[in-house]
Amino acid sequence: MRRSEKSWLEFDELTRPFLEPGSEESVTSVAVELRDRMVKVEQQVLAQYTATAAYATLAQQGVEQARAESRADLDRTQATVFGLLDTLRSDVNRRLEALENRPDNRAAALTGDVSGKVAALEERMRAMVSALEGCVHENMLLRQQVDELLRRQMEQDGWLVSSGSASELSLH
């Protein structure tokens, strides 16, 4: 049988009867058998459709759950980082206020002398530099801790591959 542009069947096939003339099968039995086969095919198609719809629903629920978990992880991470930054800011402010409020014994002893004022300023600058160095050191330690926490979290979540590190990641 060859497809033509106008018809699926050739002319001689249209004139040939569906059942052979001397066949023992009746038209009713063939129709019942065809109907039974069609019902089976329809049931298989409906079952396949139902299974596909169930898988799609489960996949959508999984995506929504993963999205919610990711958002919660992001919120927790942001809260941790903001808390650490607030702690650092308050510590720096506390140290700077302590430096400003500290009485300078050298300046009090040499109030009339210009060299005493210069010495008091130098002492105060040294104290501020040491406080600033302490803050920088603590900031570096804090940064290392945050990087380590971020690296661990990303490794646990499967974000890092074996050839990369958290510091090499960037957003484009």
Coordinates of N, CA and C in Angstrom, one line a residue:
M1 N 0.8 -1.2 0.0 CA 0.0 0.0 0.0 C 0.9 1.2 0.0
R2 N 0.6 2.1 -0.8 CA 1.4 3.4 -1.0 C 0.4 4.6 -0.7
R3 N 1.0 5.5 0.0 CA 0.2 6.7 0.2 C 0.1 7.6 -1.0
S4 N -1.0 8.0 -1.4 CA -1.1 9.0 -2.4 C -1.5 10.4 -1.8
E5 N -1.4 11.4 -2.5 CA -1.7 12.7 -2.0 C -3.2 12.9 -1.7
K6 N -4.0 12.2 -2.4 CA -5.5 12.3 -2.2 C -6.1 11.3 -1.2
S7 N -5.5 10.2 -1.1 CA -6.1 9.1 -0.3 C -5.1 8.2 0.3
W8 N -5.5 7.6 1.4 CA -4.6 6.7 2.1 C -4.7 5.3 1.5
L9 N -5.7 5.0 0.9 CA -5.9 3.7 0.3 C -6.0 3.7 -1.2
E10 N -5.5 2.7 -1.8 CA -5.6 2.6 -3.3 C -7.1 2.2 -3.6
F11 N -7.4 2.4 -4.9 CA -8.8 2.1 -5.3 C -9.2 0.6 -5.1
D12 N -8.3 -0.3 -5.5 CA -8.6 -1.7 -5.3 C -8.8 -2.1 -3.9
E13 N -8.2 -1.4 -3.0 CA -8.4 -1.8 -1.6 C -9.7 -1.3 -1.1
L14 N -10.3 -0.2 -1.7 CA -11.6 0.2 -1.3 C -12.7 -0.7 -1.7
T15 N -12.5 -1.4 -2.8 CA -13.5 -2.3 -3.3 C -13.5 -3.7 -2.6
R16 N -12.4 -4.0 -2.0 CA -12.2 -5.3 -1.4 C -13.0 -5.3 -0.1
P17 N -13.7 -6.4 0.3 CA -14.5 -6.4 1.5 C -13.6 -6.6 2.8
F18 N -14.1 -6.1 3.9 CA -13.4 -6.1 5.2 C -13.2 -7.6 5.6
L19 N -14.3 -8.4 5.6 CA -14.2 -9.8 5.9 C -14.2 -10.6 4.6
E20 N -13.4 -11.7 4.6 CA -13.4 -12.5 3.5 C -14.8 -13.2 3.3
P21 N -15.2 -13.4 2.1 CA -16.5 -13.9 1.8 C -16.8 -15.3 2.5
G22 N -15.8 -16.2 2.6 CA -16.1 -17.5 3.2 C -15.7 -17.5 4.6
S23 N -15.5 -16.4 5.3 CA -15.0 -16.4 6.6 C -16.1 -16.9 7.6
E24 N -15.6 -17.5 8.7 CA -16.5 -18.1 9.7 C -16.8 -17.0 10.7
E25 N -16.1 -15.9 10.7 CA -16.3 -14.8 11.7 C -17.5 -14.0 11.2
S26 N -18.2 -13.6 12.2 CA -19.4 -12.7 11.9 C -19.0 -11.3 12.1
V27 N -19.7 -10.4 11.5 CA -19.4 -9.0 11.6 C -19.6 -8.5 13.0
T28 N -20.5 -9.1 13.7 CA -20.7 -8.7 15.1 C -19.5 -9.1 16.0
S29 N -19.0 -10.3 15.8 CA -17.8 -10.7 16.6 C -16.6 -9.9 16.3
V30 N -16.4 -9.5 15.1 CA -15.2 -8.7 14.7 C -15.4 -7.3 15.3
A31 N -16.6 -6.8 15.2 CA -16.9 -5.5 15.8 C -16.7 -5.5 17.3
V32 N -17.1 -6.5 18.0 CA -16.9 -6.6 19.5 C -15.4 -6.7 19.8
E33 N -14.7 -7.5 19.0 CA -13.3 -7.6 19.3 C -12.6 -6.3 19.0
L34 N -12.9 -5.6 18.0 CA -12.4 -4.2 17.7 C -12.7 -3.3 18.8
R35 N -14.0 -3.4 19.3 CA -14.4 -2.5 20.4 C -13.6 -2.8 21.7
D36 N -13.4 -4.0 22.0 CA -12.6 -4.4 23.2 C -11.2 -3.9 23.1
R37 N -10.6 -4.1 21.9 CA -9.2 -3.6 21.7 C -9.2 -2.0 21.8
M38 N -10.1 -1.4 21.3 CA -10.2 0.1 21.4 C -10.3 0.5 22.9
V39 N -11.1 -0.2 23.6 CA -11.3 0.1 25.1 C -10.0 -0.1 25.8
K40 N -9.3 -1.1 25.5 CA -8.0 -1.4 26.1 C -7.0 -0.3 25.8
V41 N -6.9 0.1 24.5 CA -6.0 1.2 24.1 C -6.4 2.5 24.8
E42 N -7.7 2.8 24.9 CA -8.1 4.0 25.6 C -7.8 4.0 27.0
Q43 N -7.9 2.8 27.7 CA -7.5 2.7 29.1 C -6.0 2.9 29.3
Q44 N -5.2 2.3 28.4 CA -3.8 2.5 28.5 C -3.4 4.0 28.3
V45 N -4.0 4.6 27.3 CA -3.7 6.1 27.1 C -4.1 6.9 28.3
L46 N -5.3 6.6 28.9 CA -5.7 7.4 30.1 C -4.8 7.1 31.3
A47 N -4.3 5.9 31.4 CA -3.4 5.5 32.5 C -2.1 6.3 32.3
Q48 N -1.6 6.3 31.1 CA -0.3 7.0 30.8 C -0.5 8.5 31.1
Y49 N -1.6 9.1 30.7 CA -1.9 10.5 30.9 C -1.9 10.8 32.4
T50 N -2.6 9.9 33.2 CA -2.7 10.1 34.6 C -1.4 10.0 35.3
A51 N -0.6 9.1 34.9 CA 0.8 8.9 35.4 C 1.6 10.1 35.1
T52 N 1.5 10.6 33.9 CA 2.3 11.8 33.5 C 1.9 13.0 34.3
A53 N 0.6 13.2 34.5 CA 0.1 14.3 35.3 C 0.5 14.2 36.7
A54 N 0.5 13.0 37.3 CA 1.0 12.8 38.7 C 2.5 13.2 38.8
Y55 N 3.3 12.7 37.8 CA 4.7 13.0 37.9 C 4.9 14.5 37.8
A56 N 4.2 15.2 36.9 CA 4.3 16.7 36.8 C 3.9 17.4 38.0
T57 N 2.9 16.9 38.7 CA 2.5 17.5 40.0 C 3.5 17.3 41.0
L58 N 4.1 16.1 41.1 CA 5.1 15.9 42.1 C 6.4 16.7 41.8
A59 N 6.7 16.9 40.5 CA 7.9 17.7 40.2 C 7.6 19.1 40.6
Q60 N 6.4 19.6 40.3 CA 6.1 21.0 40.7 C 6.2 21.2 42.2
Q61 N 5.7 20.3 42.9 CA 5.8 20.4 44.4 C 7.2 20.3 44.9
G62 N 8.1 19.5 44.2 CA 9.5 19.4 44.6 C 10.2 20.8 44.3
V63 N 9.9 21.4 43.2 CA 10.5 22.7 42.8 C 10.1 23.7 43.8
E64 N 8.8 23.8 44.2 CA 8.3 24.8 45.2 C 9.0 24.5 46.5
Q65 N 9.1 23.3 46.9 CA 9.8 23.0 48.2 C 11.3 23.4 48.2
A66 N 11.9 23.1 47.1 CA 13.4 23.5 47.0 C 13.5 25.0 47.0
R67 N 12.6 25.7 46.3 CA 12.6 27.2 46.3 C 12.4 27.7 47.7
A68 N 11.5 27.2 48.4 CA 11.2 27.7 49.8 C 12.4 27.4 50.7
E69 N 13.1 26.2 50.6 CA 14.2 25.9 51.4 C 15.4 26.8 51.0
S70 N 15.6 27.1 49.8 CA 16.7 28.0 49.3 C 16.4 29.4 49.9
R71 N 15.2 29.8 49.8 CA 14.9 31.2 50.4 C 15.2 31.2 51.9
A72 N 14.8 30.2 52.6 CA 15.0 30.1 54.0 C 16.5 30.1 54.3
D73 N 17.3 29.3 53.6 CA 18.8 29.3 53.7 C 19.4 30.7 53.5
L74 N 18.9 31.3 52.4 CA 19.4 32.7 52.1 C 19.1 33.7 53.2
D75 N 17.9 33.6 53.8 CA 17.5 34.5 54.9 C 18.3 34.3 56.1
R76 N 18.6 33.0 56.4 CA 19.4 32.7 57.6 C 20.8 33.2 57.4
T77 N 21.4 33.0 56.2 CA 22.7 33.4 55.9 C 22.8 34.9 56.0
Q78 N 21.8 35.6 55.4 CA 21.8 37.1 55.5 C 21.7 37.6 57.0
A79 N 20.9 36.9 57.7 CA 20.7 37.3 59.1 C 22.0 37.1 59.9
T80 N 22.7 36.0 59.6 CA 24.0 35.8 60.3 C 25.0 36.8 59.9
V81 N 25.1 37.1 58.6 CA 26.1 38.1 58.2 C 25.8 39.5 58.7
F82 N 24.5 39.9 58.7 CA 24.1 41.2 59.3 C 24.4 41.2 60.8
G83 N 24.1 40.2 61.5 CA 24.4 40.1 62.9 C 25.9 40.3 63.2
L84 N 26.7 39.6 62.4 CA 28.2 39.7 62.6 C 28.7 41.1 62.3
L85 N 28.1 41.7 61.2 CA 28.5 43.1 60.9 C 28.1 44.1 62.0
D86 N 26.9 43.9 62.5 CA 26.4 44.8 63.6 C 27.3 44.6 64.9
T87 N 27.7 43.4 65.2 CA 28.6 43.2 66.3 C 29.9 43.9 66.1
L88 N 30.5 43.7 64.9 CA 31.7 44.4 64.5 C 31.6 45.9 64.6
R89 N 30.5 46.5 64.1 CA 30.3 47.9 64.2 C 30.2 48.4 65.6
S90 N 29.4 47.7 66.4 CA 29.3 48.2 67.8 C 30.6 48.0 68.6
D91 N 31.4 47.0 68.3 CA 32.7 46.8 68.9 C 33.6 48.0 68.5
V92 N 33.7 48.3 67.2 CA 34.5 49.4 66.8 C 34.1 50.7 67.4
N93 N 32.8 51.0 67.5 CA 32.3 52.2 68.1 C 32.6 52.3 69.6
R94 N 32.5 51.1 70.2 CA 32.8 51.1 71.7 C 34.3 51.4 71.9
R95 N 35.1 50.8 71.1 CA 36.6 51.1 71.2 C 36.9 52.5 70.9
L96 N 36.3 53.1 69.9 CA 36.6 54.5 69.6 C 36.1 55.4 70.7
E97 N 34.9 55.1 71.2 CA 34.4 56.0 72.3 C 35.3 55.9 73.5
A98 N 35.9 54.7 73.8 CA 36.8 54.5 74.9 C 38.0 55.3 74.7
L99 N 38.5 55.3 73.5 CA 39.7 56.1 73.2 C 39.5 57.6 73.4
E100 N 38.3 58.0 72.9 CA 38.0 59.5 73.0 C 37.7 59.9 74.5
N101 N 37.2 59.1 75.3 CA 36.9 59.4 76.7 C 38.0 59.2 77.6
R102 N 39.1 58.5 77.2 CA 40.2 58.2 78.1 C 41.0 59.5 78.4
P103 N 41.2 59.8 79.7 CA 42.0 61.0 80.0 C 43.5 60.7 79.7
D104 N 44.1 61.7 79.1 CA 45.5 61.6 78.7 C 46.3 62.3 79.8
N105 N 47.0 61.4 80.5 CA 47.9 61.9 81.7 C 49.0 62.8 81.2
R106 N 49.6 62.5 80.1 CA 50.7 63.3 79.6 C 50.2 64.6 79.2
A107 N 49.1 64.7 78.5 CA 48.6 66.0 78.1 C 48.2 66.9 79.3
A108 N 47.7 66.3 80.4 CA 47.3 67.0 81.6 C 48.6 67.6 82.2
A109 N 49.7 66.8 82.2 CA 50.9 67.3 82.9 C 51.6 68.4 82.1
L110 N 51.4 68.3 80.8 CA 52.2 69.3 80.0 C 51.2 70.2 79.2
T111 N 50.2 70.7 79.8 CA 49.2 71.5 79.1 C 49.8 72.8 78.6
G112 N 50.7 73.4 79.3 CA 51.3 74.7 78.8 C 52.4 74.5 77.8
D113 N 52.9 73.3 77.7 CA 54.1 73.1 76.8 C 53.6 72.6 75.4
V114 N 54.1 73.2 74.3 CA 53.7 72.8 73.0 C 54.2 71.4 72.7
S115 N 55.4 71.1 73.1 CA 55.9 69.7 72.9 C 55.1 68.7 73.6
G116 N 54.6 69.0 74.8 CA 53.7 68.1 75.5 C 52.4 67.8 74.7
K117 N 51.9 68.9 74.1 CA 50.7 68.7 73.3 C 51.0 67.8 72.1
V118 N 52.1 68.0 71.5 CA 52.5 67.2 70.3 C 52.7 65.7 70.8
A119 N 53.3 65.5 72.0 CA 53.5 64.2 72.5 C 52.2 63.6 72.8
A120 N 51.3 64.3 73.4 CA 49.9 63.8 73.7 C 49.2 63.4 72.4
L121 N 49.3 64.2 71.4 CA 48.7 63.9 70.1 C 49.3 62.6 69.5
E122 N 50.7 62.5 69.6 CA 51.3 61.3 69.1 C 50.9 60.1 69.9
E123 N 50.8 60.2 71.2 CA 50.3 59.1 72.0 C 48.9 58.7 71.6
R124 N 48.1 59.7 71.4 CA 46.7 59.4 71.0 C 46.6 58.7 69.7
M125 N 47.5 59.2 68.7 CA 47.5 58.6 67.4 C 48.0 57.1 67.5
R126 N 49.0 56.9 68.3 CA 49.5 55.5 68.5 C 48.3 54.6 69.0
A127 N 47.6 55.2 70.0 CA 46.5 54.4 70.6 C 45.4 54.1 69.5
M128 N 45.1 55.1 68.7 CA 44.1 55.0 67.6 C 44.6 54.0 66.6
V129 N 45.9 54.1 66.2 CA 46.4 53.1 65.2 C 46.4 51.7 65.8
S130 N 46.7 51.5 67.0 CA 46.7 50.2 67.6 C 45.2 49.7 67.7
A131 N 44.3 50.6 68.0 CA 42.9 50.1 68.1 C 42.4 49.8 66.7
L132 N 42.8 50.6 65.7 CA 42.5 50.3 64.3 C 43.1 49.0 63.8
E133 N 44.3 48.8 64.2 CA 45.0 47.5 63.8 C 44.2 46.3 64.4
G134 N 43.8 46.5 65.7 CA 43.1 45.4 66.4 C 41.8 45.2 65.7
C135 N 41.1 46.2 65.3 CA 39.8 46.1 64.6 C 40.0 45.4 63.2
V136 N 41.1 45.8 62.5 CA 41.4 45.2 61.2 C 41.7 43.7 61.4
H137 N 42.5 43.4 62.5 CA 42.8 42.0 62.7 C 41.5 41.2 63.0
E138 N 40.6 41.7 63.9 CA 39.4 41.1 64.2 C 38.5 41.0 63.0
N139 N 38.5 42.0 62.1 CA 37.7 42.0 60.9 C 38.2 40.8 60.0
M140 N 39.5 40.7 59.9 CA 40.1 39.6 59.1 C 39.7 38.2 59.6
L141 N 39.8 38.1 61.0 CA 39.3 36.8 61.6 C 37.9 36.6 61.3
L142 N 37.0 37.6 61.4 CA 35.6 37.5 61.2 C 35.4 37.1 59.7
R143 N 36.1 37.7 58.8 CA 36.0 37.4 57.4 C 36.3 36.0 57.1
Q144 N 37.4 35.5 57.7 CA 37.8 34.1 57.5 C 36.7 33.2 58.1
Q145 N 36.1 33.5 59.2 CA 35.0 32.7 59.7 C 33.8 32.7 58.8
V146 N 33.5 33.8 58.3 CA 32.3 33.9 57.4 C 32.6 33.1 56.1
D147 N 33.8 33.3 55.6 CA 34.2 32.5 54.4 C 34.2 31.0 54.6
E148 N 34.6 30.6 55.8 CA 34.6 29.2 56.2 C 33.2 28.7 56.3
L149 N 32.3 29.5 57.0 CA 30.9 29.1 57.1 C 30.2 29.0 55.7
L150 N 30.5 30.0 54.9 CA 29.9 30.0 53.5 C 30.4 28.8 52.7
R151 N 31.7 28.5 52.8 CA 32.3 27.4 52.1 C 31.6 26.0 52.5
R152 N 31.5 25.9 53.8 CA 30.9 24.6 54.4 C 29.5 24.5 53.9
Q153 N 28.7 25.6 54.0 CA 27.3 25.6 53.6 C 27.2 25.3 52.1
M154 N 28.1 25.9 51.3 CA 28.0 25.6 49.8 C 28.4 24.2 49.5
E155 N 29.4 23.6 50.2 CA 29.8 22.3 50.0 C 28.6 21.3 50.4
Q156 N 28.0 21.6 51.5 CA 26.9 20.8 51.9 C 25.7 20.8 50.9
D157 N 25.5 22.0 50.4 CA 24.4 22.2 49.4 C 24.8 21.7 48.0
G158 N 26.1 21.4 47.8 CA 26.5 20.9 46.5 C 26.8 22.0 45.5
W159 N 27.1 23.2 46.0 CA 27.4 24.3 45.1 C 28.8 24.3 44.5
L160 N 29.7 23.7 45.3 CA 31.1 23.7 44.9 C 31.6 22.4 44.2
V161 N 32.4 22.5 43.2 CA 32.9 21.4 42.6 C 34.3 21.2 43.2
S162 N 34.9 20.1 42.9 CA 36.2 19.7 43.6 C 37.3 20.7 43.2
S163 N 37.2 21.3 42.0 CA 38.3 22.2 41.6 C 38.2 23.6 42.0
G164 N 37.1 24.0 42.7 CA 36.9 25.4 43.0 C 36.8 25.7 44.5
S165 N 36.8 26.9 44.8 CA 36.5 27.3 46.2 C 35.5 28.4 46.2
A166 N 35.0 28.8 47.4 CA 34.0 29.8 47.6 C 34.5 31.1 47.1
S167 N 35.8 31.4 47.4 CA 36.3 32.8 47.0 C 36.4 32.9 45.5
E168 N 36.5 31.8 44.7 CA 36.6 32.0 43.3 C 35.3 32.1 42.6
L169 N 34.2 32.0 43.3 CA 32.8 32.2 42.7 C 32.5 33.6 42.5
S170 N 31.8 34.0 41.5 CA 31.4 35.3 41.2 C 30.1 35.3 40.5
L171 N 29.3 36.4 40.6 CA 28.1 36.5 39.9 C 28.3 37.3 38.6
H172 N 27.7 36.9 37.5 CA 27.9 37.6 36.3 C 26.6 38.1 35.8

